[in-house]
């Protein structure tokens, strides 16, 4: 059984009223993708562009512009392939987080990608390029793009998880080159929260989840917020959760891997959030090496 | 843009370690990412060569015959190899850790000769492909092992073993099978604002322009455009 050790201080159990929301099923079809494409400045009439479809997503491309919608989540990815992550081999983007955030917020507002007042700056992540000779000469490092993540807020509570954010990509000329948006629409209140479970309850869930696993998990951080899944998650409810960030570490600390467990925060939560670990079929033994 | 060549694909992953030999903390989701990659590559028509998990994954598959290994029949007998397990990096040597001592519990990068035969691209999803982004460190870790391989993909520091990144391998495969660049797609898909995964891709080249071209433009169609000598490395990362 995995041994859970909390290395930091547990957060207090939240207080105050909170709700569980139903989520609208995503509408991912040709009409929706063309409509969004038009909003983002693509021509997108019935005769232009190319539609591609597979089990996971629907894409519309026109020239070097590409818009993809994910069927499970309704998540959107829009890329200008002429400029997104492109290195002109000389530019170095020097931009403070605050300025990058303003550019991203303005873009989100202009294209109505999130309701006003329902986002906050989360992080700016910079794309670097570098090169050097094998001997370490002529080393260089430049920044060619910044991705600005704006986090969703619901009832003044942050939405955490792989979803619940809009990411806007800005290039060295401070132009927007792409965006990612995972933002499931609310369909109304499903139920009001009765009482909160404690962070310790969430840790107990985590221990039960990993009961068949051996090792030590050092819990470094627990966050509280609404949880929203990523591109491929079919999510029906938006509910409060504890997000537990841990580290699997060898005794000498040299071999590490992070782990994340998400547990419902309400006593009347809708089901579990982290899927149960699947029992995987054992592989047949590999034949002995022939060398 | 579509891809015009077929590539051979192999993957290895370890979730469950043993309490006695080769002991490490168990992992839970390594197979999801790499088998997702394997299956999606196969669904796009590429050749699935091996999928070795847990005790079937062996360090000899990555160790070059100069050091008694069998890499030329496994990791270096495919064009694209993806491995997900525990990784560690000490003194500029990255190691992959295995659950089964066949013959050892780990293989250090000093015993790898990546690309000596057929390997063009390797994605190492364990932790610590590099510990930081200092040029001297990147070169010290990967300059030696990259001996013909075009691009190495990995993480800066630790990576997450998480249900929430299970789709990474499939998304990455779909991107590159659609013609996306390997380095660009990796850095974009593997970076996570939520889990804290910082991604890096490192390309080799004969000249500065060659290495940069591979970093910026190489896709699966570059399979047979060999790196004649690793005189330069060019990398991109998001952090």
Coordinates of C-alpha atoms in Angstrom, one line a residue:
Chain A
X1 CA 0.0 0.0 0.0
X2 CA 1.3 3.5 -0.8
X3 CA 2.3 5.4 2.2
X4 CA 1.0 9.0 2.1
X5 CA 3.1 11.6 3.9
X6 CA 2.1 15.2 4.1
X7 CA 5.1 17.4 4.1
X8 CA 3.3 20.7 4.1
X9 CA 0.5 22.2 6.2
X10 CA -3.0 21.0 5.3
X11 CA -5.3 23.7 4.0
X12 CA -8.3 24.5 6.2
X13 CA -11.6 23.1 5.2
X14 CA -13.4 25.7 3.1
X15 CA -16.4 27.5 4.4
X16 CA -19.2 29.3 2.7
X17 CA -21.9 28.2 0.3
X18 CA -21.0 26.4 -2.8
X19 CA -22.9 24.8 -5.7
X20 CA -22.5 21.9 -8.1
X21 CA -23.3 22.8 -11.7
X22 CA -24.6 20.7 -14.5
X23 CA -22.6 21.2 -17.7
X24 CA -24.1 21.6 -21.2
X25 CA -23.1 18.7 -23.5
X26 CA -20.6 20.1 -26.0
X27 CA -22.0 21.0 -29.4
X28 CA -19.3 19.9 -31.8
X29 CA -20.5 19.9 -35.4
X30 CA -19.9 21.5 -38.7
X31 CA -22.2 24.5 -37.9
X32 CA -20.4 25.1 -34.6
X33 CA -16.9 24.9 -36.0
X34 CA -17.7 27.2 -39.0
X35 CA -19.4 29.7 -36.7
X36 CA -16.5 29.9 -34.4
X37 CA -14.1 30.0 -37.4
X38 CA -16.0 33.1 -38.7
X39 CA -15.8 34.7 -35.2
X40 CA -12.0 34.2 -35.3
X41 CA -11.7 35.9 -38.7
X42 CA -11.7 32.9 -41.0
X43 CA -13.9 32.9 -44.1
X44 CA -15.6 29.7 -43.2
X45 CA -18.5 29.8 -45.7
X46 CA -19.8 26.5 -47.1
X47 CA -17.4 26.5 -50.1
X48 CA -14.1 27.4 -48.4
X49 CA -11.7 25.6 -46.2
X50 CA -11.4 21.9 -45.4
X51 CA -13.2 20.0 -42.7
X52 CA -11.6 16.9 -41.2
X53 CA -13.2 14.6 -38.7
X54 CA -12.1 11.7 -36.5
X55 CA -13.4 10.0 -33.4
X56 CA -12.0 12.7 -31.1
X57 CA -12.2 15.9 -32.9
X58 CA -13.5 18.1 -35.8
X59 CA -11.1 20.4 -37.6
X60 CA -11.6 23.2 -40.0
X61 CA -8.6 24.7 -41.9
X62 CA -8.3 27.5 -44.3
X63 CA -4.9 28.2 -45.7
X64 CA -2.6 28.1 -42.7
X65 CA -5.3 28.8 -40.1
X66 CA -6.6 25.7 -38.3
X67 CA -9.4 25.4 -35.8
X68 CA -10.0 22.2 -33.9
X69 CA -12.9 21.3 -31.6
X70 CA -12.7 18.3 -29.3
X71 CA -15.8 16.2 -29.2
X72 CA -15.7 15.1 -25.6
X73 CA -15.0 18.5 -24.0
X74 CA -15.9 21.1 -26.6
X75 CA -12.4 22.4 -26.2
X76 CA -11.1 24.6 -28.9
X77 CA -7.6 25.0 -30.4
X78 CA -6.9 27.7 -33.0
X79 CA -3.5 28.0 -34.6
X80 CA -2.1 30.3 -37.2
X81 CA 0.5 27.9 -38.6
X82 CA 2.3 30.7 -40.4
X83 CA 3.2 32.3 -37.0
X84 CA 2.4 29.9 -34.1
X85 CA 5.7 28.9 -32.4
X86 CA 7.6 30.0 -35.6
X87 CA 11.2 31.2 -35.1
X88 CA 12.5 33.9 -37.4
X89 CA 16.0 33.1 -36.0
X90 CA 16.6 36.6 -34.6
X91 CA 13.8 37.9 -32.5
X92 CA 13.8 37.8 -28.7
X93 CA 10.5 38.5 -27.0
X94 CA 11.0 40.6 -23.9
X95 CA 7.6 41.0 -22.3
X96 CA 6.6 41.2 -18.7
X97 CA 3.8 39.0 -17.4
X98 CA 1.5 42.0 -16.8
X99 CA 1.9 43.2 -20.4
X100 CA 1.4 39.7 -21.8
X101 CA -1.7 39.2 -19.6
X102 CA -3.2 42.5 -20.9
X103 CA -2.7 41.4 -24.5
X104 CA -4.4 38.1 -23.7
X105 CA -7.3 39.6 -21.8
X106 CA -7.9 42.1 -24.7
X107 CA -8.0 39.2 -27.2
X108 CA -10.3 37.2 -25.1
X109 CA -12.6 40.2 -24.6
X110 CA -12.6 41.1 -28.4
X111 CA -13.5 37.6 -29.5
X112 CA -15.9 37.0 -26.5
X113 CA -14.0 33.8 -25.5
X114 CA -14.9 34.2 -21.9
X115 CA -17.5 36.2 -20.0
X116 CA -16.2 39.5 -18.6
X117 CA -14.9 39.2 -15.1
X118 CA -14.7 35.4 -15.1
X119 CA -11.0 35.0 -15.6
X120 CA -7.8 35.8 -13.8
X121 CA -4.2 35.6 -14.9
X122 CA -2.7 32.2 -14.0
X123 CA 0.7 32.0 -15.6
X124 CA 2.8 33.1 -18.6
X125 CA 4.9 30.3 -20.1
X126 CA 7.7 31.3 -22.5
X127 CA 8.8 29.3 -25.5
X128 CA 12.6 29.4 -25.7
X129 CA 14.9 28.4 -28.5
X130 CA 18.6 27.7 -28.1
X131 CA 21.5 26.2 -29.8
X132 CA 25.2 25.5 -29.4
X133 CA 28.0 23.5 -30.8
X134 CA 28.8 20.1 -29.4
X135 CA 31.7 21.7 -27.6
X136 CA 29.5 24.3 -26.0
X137 CA 30.5 27.2 -28.2
X138 CA 28.2 29.9 -29.7
X139 CA 25.5 29.1 -27.2
X140 CA 22.4 31.2 -27.4
X141 CA 18.9 31.4 -25.9
X142 CA 16.0 33.5 -27.1
X143 CA 12.3 33.7 -26.3
X144 CA 10.0 33.5 -29.4
X145 CA 6.6 33.2 -27.9
X146 CA 4.6 33.5 -24.6
X147 CA 1.6 31.4 -23.7
X148 CA -0.7 33.2 -21.3
X149 CA -3.1 31.1 -19.3
X150 CA -6.2 32.8 -18.0
X151 CA -8.0 30.8 -15.3
X152 CA -11.7 30.5 -15.1
X153 CA -13.5 31.7 -12.0
X154 CA -17.0 30.5 -10.9
X155 CA -18.7 32.0 -7.9
X156 CA -15.3 33.6 -7.0
X157 CA -13.8 30.1 -6.8
X158 CA -10.9 29.3 -9.2
X159 CA -11.5 26.5 -11.7
X160 CA -8.5 24.2 -11.5
X161 CA -7.5 21.1 -13.5
X162 CA -6.4 20.6 -17.1
X163 CA -9.5 22.5 -18.2
X164 CA -11.0 25.7 -17.0
X165 CA -8.7 28.1 -18.8
X166 CA -8.0 30.0 -22.0
X167 CA -4.4 30.0 -23.2
X168 CA -3.5 32.8 -25.6
X169 CA -0.2 32.5 -27.6
X170 CA 1.7 35.7 -28.5
X171 CA 4.7 35.9 -30.8
X172 CA 7.7 38.2 -30.9
X173 CA 5.7 40.9 -32.6
X174 CA 3.2 40.7 -29.8
X175 CA 0.5 39.3 -32.2
X176 CA -1.8 36.5 -31.2
X177 CA -0.8 33.3 -33.0
X178 CA -3.1 30.8 -31.4
X179 CA -5.4 29.9 -28.5
X180 CA -6.6 27.0 -26.5
X181 CA -9.9 27.1 -24.6
X182 CA -11.3 24.4 -22.4
X183 CA -14.4 25.9 -20.9
X184 CA -17.5 23.8 -20.6
X185 CA -20.7 25.9 -20.4
X186 CA -22.8 25.8 -17.3
X187 CA -26.3 24.5 -17.7
X188 CA -27.6 25.5 -14.2
X189 CA -27.3 24.5 -10.6
X190 CA -27.6 20.8 -10.1
X191 CA -27.5 20.9 -6.3
X192 CA -26.3 23.0 -3.5
X193 CA -23.5 21.8 -1.4
X194 CA -24.5 20.4 1.9
X195 CA -21.2 20.2 3.9
X196 CA -17.6 20.1 3.1
X197 CA -15.4 17.0 3.4
X198 CA -12.1 17.8 4.9
X199 CA -8.7 17.7 3.2
X200 CA -7.9 14.7 5.3
X201 CA -10.9 12.9 3.8
X202 CA -9.4 13.6 0.4
X203 CA -6.1 12.2 1.5
X204 CA -7.9 9.1 2.7
X205 CA -9.4 8.8 -0.8
X206 CA -6.0 9.1 -2.3
X207 CA -4.6 6.4 0.0
X208 CA -7.5 4.0 -1.0
X209 CA -6.9 4.9 -4.7
X210 CA -3.3 3.8 -4.5
X211 CA -3.8 0.9 -2.1
X212 CA -2.5 -1.7 -4.6
X213 CA 0.6 0.4 -5.2
X214 CA 3.8 0.3 -3.3
X215 CA 5.8 3.4 -2.4
X216 CA 5.9 6.7 -0.6
X217 CA 3.9 9.7 -1.8
X218 CA 5.0 13.0 -0.3
X219 CA 2.1 15.4 -0.5
X220 CA 3.4 18.9 -1.2
X221 CA 0.3 20.9 -1.9
X222 CA -3.4 20.6 -1.7
X223 CA -5.6 23.1 -3.6
X224 CA -9.3 23.8 -3.4
X225 CA -11.4 24.8 -6.4
X226 CA -13.8 23.7 -9.0
X227 CA -12.3 20.9 -11.1
X228 CA -12.6 20.9 -14.9
X229 CA -11.2 18.1 -17.0
X230 CA -9.1 18.3 -20.2
X231 CA -9.6 17.9 -23.9
X232 CA -10.8 14.3 -23.8
X233 CA -12.8 14.2 -20.7
X234 CA -16.6 13.8 -20.9
X235 CA -17.7 15.8 -17.9
X236 CA -21.3 16.3 -16.8
X237 CA -20.9 18.3 -13.6
X238 CA -18.6 21.0 -12.3
X239 CA -18.1 20.4 -8.7
X240 CA -15.7 21.6 -5.9
X241 CA -12.7 19.4 -5.4
X242 CA -9.4 19.0 -3.5
X243 CA -6.4 18.7 -5.8
X244 CA -3.6 16.9 -4.2
X245 CA -0.1 17.3 -5.6
X246 CA 2.4 14.7 -4.5
X247 CA 5.9 13.5 -5.2
X248 CA 7.0 9.9 -5.5
X249 CA 10.6 10.0 -4.4
X250 CA 13.3 7.4 -3.9
X251 CA 14.9 7.3 -0.4
X252 CA 17.8 9.3 -1.5
X253 CA 15.6 11.7 -3.4
X254 CA 17.4 11.2 -6.7
X255 CA 14.6 9.5 -8.6
X256 CA 11.3 11.4 -8.5
X257 CA 8.0 11.6 -10.3
X258 CA 5.0 13.8 -9.4
X259 CA 1.5 12.5 -9.0
X260 CA -1.9 14.2 -8.8
X261 CA -5.1 13.0 -7.2
X262 CA -8.4 14.9 -7.3
X263 CA -11.1 14.2 -4.7
X264 CA -14.6 15.7 -4.3
X265 CA -14.8 18.4 -1.7
X266 CA -18.5 18.0 -0.8
X267 CA -20.3 15.4 1.2
X268 CA -23.1 15.4 -1.4
X269 CA -20.7 15.3 -4.4
X270 CA -21.5 13.6 -7.7
X271 CA -19.4 10.5 -7.8
X272 CA -15.7 10.4 -7.8
X273 CA -13.4 12.6 -9.9
X274 CA -10.1 10.7 -10.4
X275 CA -11.1 7.5 -12.3
X276 CA -10.3 4.3 -10.5
X277 CA -7.1 2.6 -11.4
X278 CA -7.8 -0.1 -14.0
X279 CA -6.6 -3.6 -13.5
X280 CA -4.5 -4.2 -16.5
X281 CA -4.1 -7.6 -18.1
X282 CA -0.7 -9.1 -17.5
X283 CA 1.6 -9.2 -20.4
X284 CA 2.8 -12.5 -21.6
X285 CA 6.4 -13.2 -20.6
X286 CA 8.8 -11.9 -23.2
X287 CA 11.0 -14.5 -24.8
X288 CA 14.6 -14.6 -23.6
X289 CA 17.0 -12.4 -25.6
X290 CA 18.8 -14.1 -28.4
X291 CA 22.0 -12.2 -28.2
Chain B
X1 CA -0.2 18.2 -44.8
X2 CA 0.1 14.5 -44.8
X3 CA 3.0 12.2 -44.2
X4 CA 4.4 10.1 -47.0
X5 CA 6.6 7.5 -45.2
X6 CA 5.9 4.8 -42.7
X7 CA 7.9 4.7 -39.5
X8 CA 8.6 1.7 -37.2
X9 CA 7.5 2.3 -33.7
X10 CA 8.5 0.8 -30.3
X11 CA 7.4 1.6 -26.8
X12 CA 8.4 0.6 -23.3
X13 CA 6.9 1.4 -20.0
X14 CA 7.0 0.4 -16.3
X15 CA 4.2 0.9 -13.8
X16 CA 5.0 -1.8 -11.2
X17 CA 8.3 -2.3 -9.6
X18 CA 9.4 -5.1 -7.2
X19 CA 9.9 -4.7 -3.5
X20 CA 13.2 -6.6 -3.6
X21 CA 15.2 -6.2 -6.7
X22 CA 15.1 -2.9 -8.7
X23 CA 12.9 -1.4 -6.1
X24 CA 11.3 2.0 -6.9
X25 CA 8.0 3.7 -6.1
X26 CA 5.3 2.2 -8.2
X27 CA 3.8 4.3 -11.0
X28 CA 0.3 4.0 -12.4
X29 CA -0.1 5.7 -15.8
X30 CA 3.1 5.2 -17.8
X31 CA 1.3 2.7 -20.1
X32 CA -1.6 5.1 -20.9
X33 CA 0.7 7.6 -22.5
X34 CA 3.0 5.4 -24.5
X35 CA 0.5 2.8 -25.5
X36 CA -1.7 5.6 -26.6
X37 CA 1.1 6.8 -28.7
X38 CA 1.7 3.3 -30.0
X39 CA -1.9 2.7 -30.9
X40 CA -2.5 6.0 -32.5
X41 CA 0.7 5.6 -34.6
X42 CA -0.6 2.2 -35.7
X43 CA -4.0 3.7 -36.5
X44 CA -2.3 6.1 -38.9
X45 CA -0.6 3.2 -40.7
X46 CA 2.8 3.1 -39.1
X47 CA 4.4 -0.1 -38.1
X48 CA 4.0 -1.3 -34.6
X49 CA 7.2 -3.3 -33.7
X50 CA 7.2 -3.7 -29.9
X51 CA 5.2 -2.7 -26.8
X52 CA 7.1 -4.0 -23.7
X53 CA 5.7 -3.2 -20.3
X54 CA 6.8 -3.8 -16.7
X55 CA 9.0 -6.9 -16.5
X56 CA 9.1 -7.2 -20.2
X57 CA 10.9 -3.8 -20.5
X58 CA 14.6 -4.3 -20.3
X59 CA 17.5 -2.0 -20.0
X60 CA 19.4 -4.0 -22.5
X61 CA 17.0 -2.7 -25.1
X62 CA 18.6 0.7 -24.7
X63 CA 22.2 -0.3 -23.9
X64 CA 24.5 -0.3 -27.0
X65 CA 26.4 -3.6 -27.8
X66 CA 29.7 -1.8 -27.1
X67 CA 28.6 -2.1 -23.5
X68 CA 27.0 -5.5 -23.7
X69 CA 23.5 -4.4 -24.6
X70 CA 21.0 -5.2 -27.3
X71 CA 19.9 -1.7 -28.4
X72 CA 20.4 -2.4 -32.1
X73 CA 17.7 -5.0 -32.1
X74 CA 15.2 -3.0 -30.1
X75 CA 15.3 0.8 -29.4
X76 CA 17.6 1.4 -32.3
X77 CA 15.8 -1.0 -34.7
X78 CA 12.8 1.3 -34.8
X79 CA 12.5 4.9 -36.1
X80 CA 10.5 6.2 -33.1
X81 CA 10.9 4.9 -29.6
X82 CA 9.0 6.2 -26.6
X83 CA 9.8 5.1 -23.1
X84 CA 8.0 6.0 -19.9
X85 CA 9.3 5.0 -16.5
X86 CA 11.3 6.5 -13.6
X87 CA 14.1 8.7 -14.8
X88 CA 16.9 10.3 -13.0
X89 CA 19.8 12.6 -13.8
X90 CA 23.0 13.0 -11.9
X91 CA 26.3 14.4 -12.9
X92 CA 24.9 15.0 -16.4
X93 CA 24.0 11.4 -16.9
X94 CA 20.4 10.5 -17.4
X95 CA 19.2 7.0 -16.5
X96 CA 16.1 5.0 -17.2
X97 CA 15.0 2.7 -14.4
X98 CA 13.4 -0.8 -14.9
X99 CA 11.5 -3.2 -12.8
X100 CA 13.4 -6.2 -13.8
X101 CA 17.2 -6.7 -13.7
X102 CA 17.8 -7.7 -17.3
X103 CA 20.7 -7.4 -16.9
X104 CA 20.7 -4.3 -14.7
X105 CA 18.0 -2.3 -13.0
X106 CA 18.9 0.9 -15.0
X107 CA 20.7 2.1 -18.0
X108 CA 22.8 5.3 -18.0
X109 CA 22.9 7.5 -21.0
X110 CA 26.7 7.0 -21.1
X111 CA 25.9 3.5 -22.4
X112 CA 23.5 4.6 -25.1
X113 CA 24.4 5.3 -28.7
X114 CA 21.1 6.6 -30.0
X115 CA 20.7 6.5 -33.7
X116 CA 23.7 4.2 -34.5
X117 CA 21.3 2.0 -36.5
X118 CA 17.7 3.2 -37.3
X119 CA 16.5 5.3 -34.4
X120 CA 15.5 8.8 -35.5
X121 CA 13.4 10.1 -32.7
X122 CA 13.1 9.1 -29.0
X123 CA 10.7 10.5 -26.4
X124 CA 11.8 9.8 -22.8
X125 CA 8.8 10.5 -20.6
X126 CA 10.5 9.8 -17.3
X127 CA 11.8 12.6 -15.2
X128 CA 14.9 14.7 -15.7
X129 CA 15.8 14.3 -19.3
X130 CA 17.5 17.5 -18.3
X131 CA 17.6 19.2 -14.9
X132 CA 17.8 22.7 -16.3
X133 CA 18.1 24.6 -19.5
X134 CA 21.7 25.7 -19.3
X135 CA 23.4 25.0 -22.6
X136 CA 26.3 23.4 -20.9
X137 CA 24.1 20.9 -19.1
X138 CA 21.9 20.0 -22.2
X139 CA 25.1 19.4 -24.2
X140 CA 26.7 17.4 -21.4
X141 CA 23.7 15.1 -21.0
X142 CA 22.8 14.6 -24.6
X143 CA 25.8 15.5 -26.8
X144 CA 27.3 12.1 -26.2
X145 CA 24.4 9.7 -26.5
X146 CA 23.0 11.4 -29.6
X147 CA 24.9 9.5 -32.3
X148 CA 22.6 9.7 -35.3
X149 CA 19.2 10.2 -33.6
X150 CA 17.6 13.3 -35.0
X151 CA 15.5 14.6 -32.0
X152 CA 15.2 13.7 -28.3
X153 CA 12.0 14.7 -26.5
X154 CA 11.7 14.9 -22.7
X155 CA 11.0 16.9 -19.7
X156 CA 12.9 19.6 -17.7
X157 CA 13.0 18.2 -14.2
X158 CA 10.2 16.1 -12.9
X159 CA 7.2 14.9 -14.9
X160 CA 3.7 13.9 -13.6
X161 CA 2.4 10.3 -13.5
X162 CA -1.2 11.3 -13.9
X163 CA -4.5 10.2 -15.2
X164 CA -4.9 13.8 -16.5
X165 CA -2.1 13.5 -19.0
X166 CA -3.0 10.1 -20.3
X167 CA -4.0 11.5 -23.7
X168 CA -0.6 13.0 -24.4
X169 CA 0.8 10.1 -26.4
X170 CA -2.3 9.9 -28.6
X171 CA -2.5 13.6 -29.2
X172 CA 1.2 13.8 -30.0
X173 CA 0.9 10.9 -32.5
X174 CA -2.1 12.5 -34.2
X175 CA -0.2 15.7 -34.5
X176 CA 2.9 14.3 -36.1
X177 CA 1.0 11.9 -38.3
X178 CA -0.8 14.9 -39.6
X179 CA 2.5 16.5 -40.6
X180 CA 3.2 18.6 -37.6
X181 CA 6.9 19.1 -36.6
X182 CA 8.1 16.6 -34.0
X183 CA 9.9 19.1 -31.7
X184 CA 7.1 21.7 -31.9
X185 CA 4.3 19.2 -31.3
X186 CA 6.1 17.6 -28.4
X187 CA 6.9 20.9 -26.6
X188 CA 3.3 22.1 -27.1
X189 CA 1.5 18.9 -26.1
X190 CA 3.8 17.9 -23.2
X191 CA 3.9 21.2 -21.5
X192 CA 1.1 21.5 -18.9
X193 CA 0.0 24.7 -17.1
X194 CA -1.7 22.4 -14.6
X195 CA 0.5 19.5 -13.8
X196 CA 3.7 21.6 -14.0
X197 CA 5.3 19.5 -16.7
X198 CA 7.9 21.6 -18.6
X199 CA 8.8 20.1 -22.0
X200 CA 11.9 20.2 -24.1
X201 CA 13.0 18.9 -27.5
X202 CA 16.6 18.7 -28.6
X203 CA 17.6 18.3 -32.3
X204 CA 21.0 17.3 -33.7
X205 CA 22.6 18.7 -36.8
X206 CA 25.8 18.8 -38.8
X207 CA 25.7 22.5 -38.8
X208 CA 23.9 25.2 -36.9
X209 CA 21.4 25.6 -39.7
X210 CA 20.9 21.9 -40.0
X211 CA 20.1 21.6 -36.2
X212 CA 17.8 24.6 -36.3
X213 CA 16.0 23.3 -39.4
X214 CA 15.4 20.0 -37.7
X215 CA 14.1 21.7 -34.5
X216 CA 11.8 24.0 -36.5
X217 CA 10.7 21.9 -39.4
X218 CA 11.5 18.2 -39.1
X219 CA 8.5 15.9 -39.3
X220 CA 8.1 12.2 -40.0
X221 CA 8.9 12.7 -43.7
X222 CA 12.5 13.6 -42.6
X223 CA 13.0 9.9 -41.6
X224 CA 15.8 9.2 -44.1
X225 CA 17.5 12.6 -43.9
X226 CA 20.3 11.3 -41.7
X227 CA 22.3 13.4 -39.3
X228 CA 25.8 12.7 -40.6
X229 CA 27.5 14.1 -37.5
X230 CA 26.2 15.6 -34.3
X231 CA 28.2 18.8 -34.4
X232 CA 25.4 21.1 -33.1
X233 CA 22.4 20.7 -30.9
X234 CA 19.4 23.0 -31.2
X235 CA 16.6 22.9 -28.6
X236 CA 13.3 24.4 -27.8
X237 CA 11.4 24.4 -24.5
X238 CA 8.5 26.0 -22.7
X239 CA 8.7 26.9 -19.1

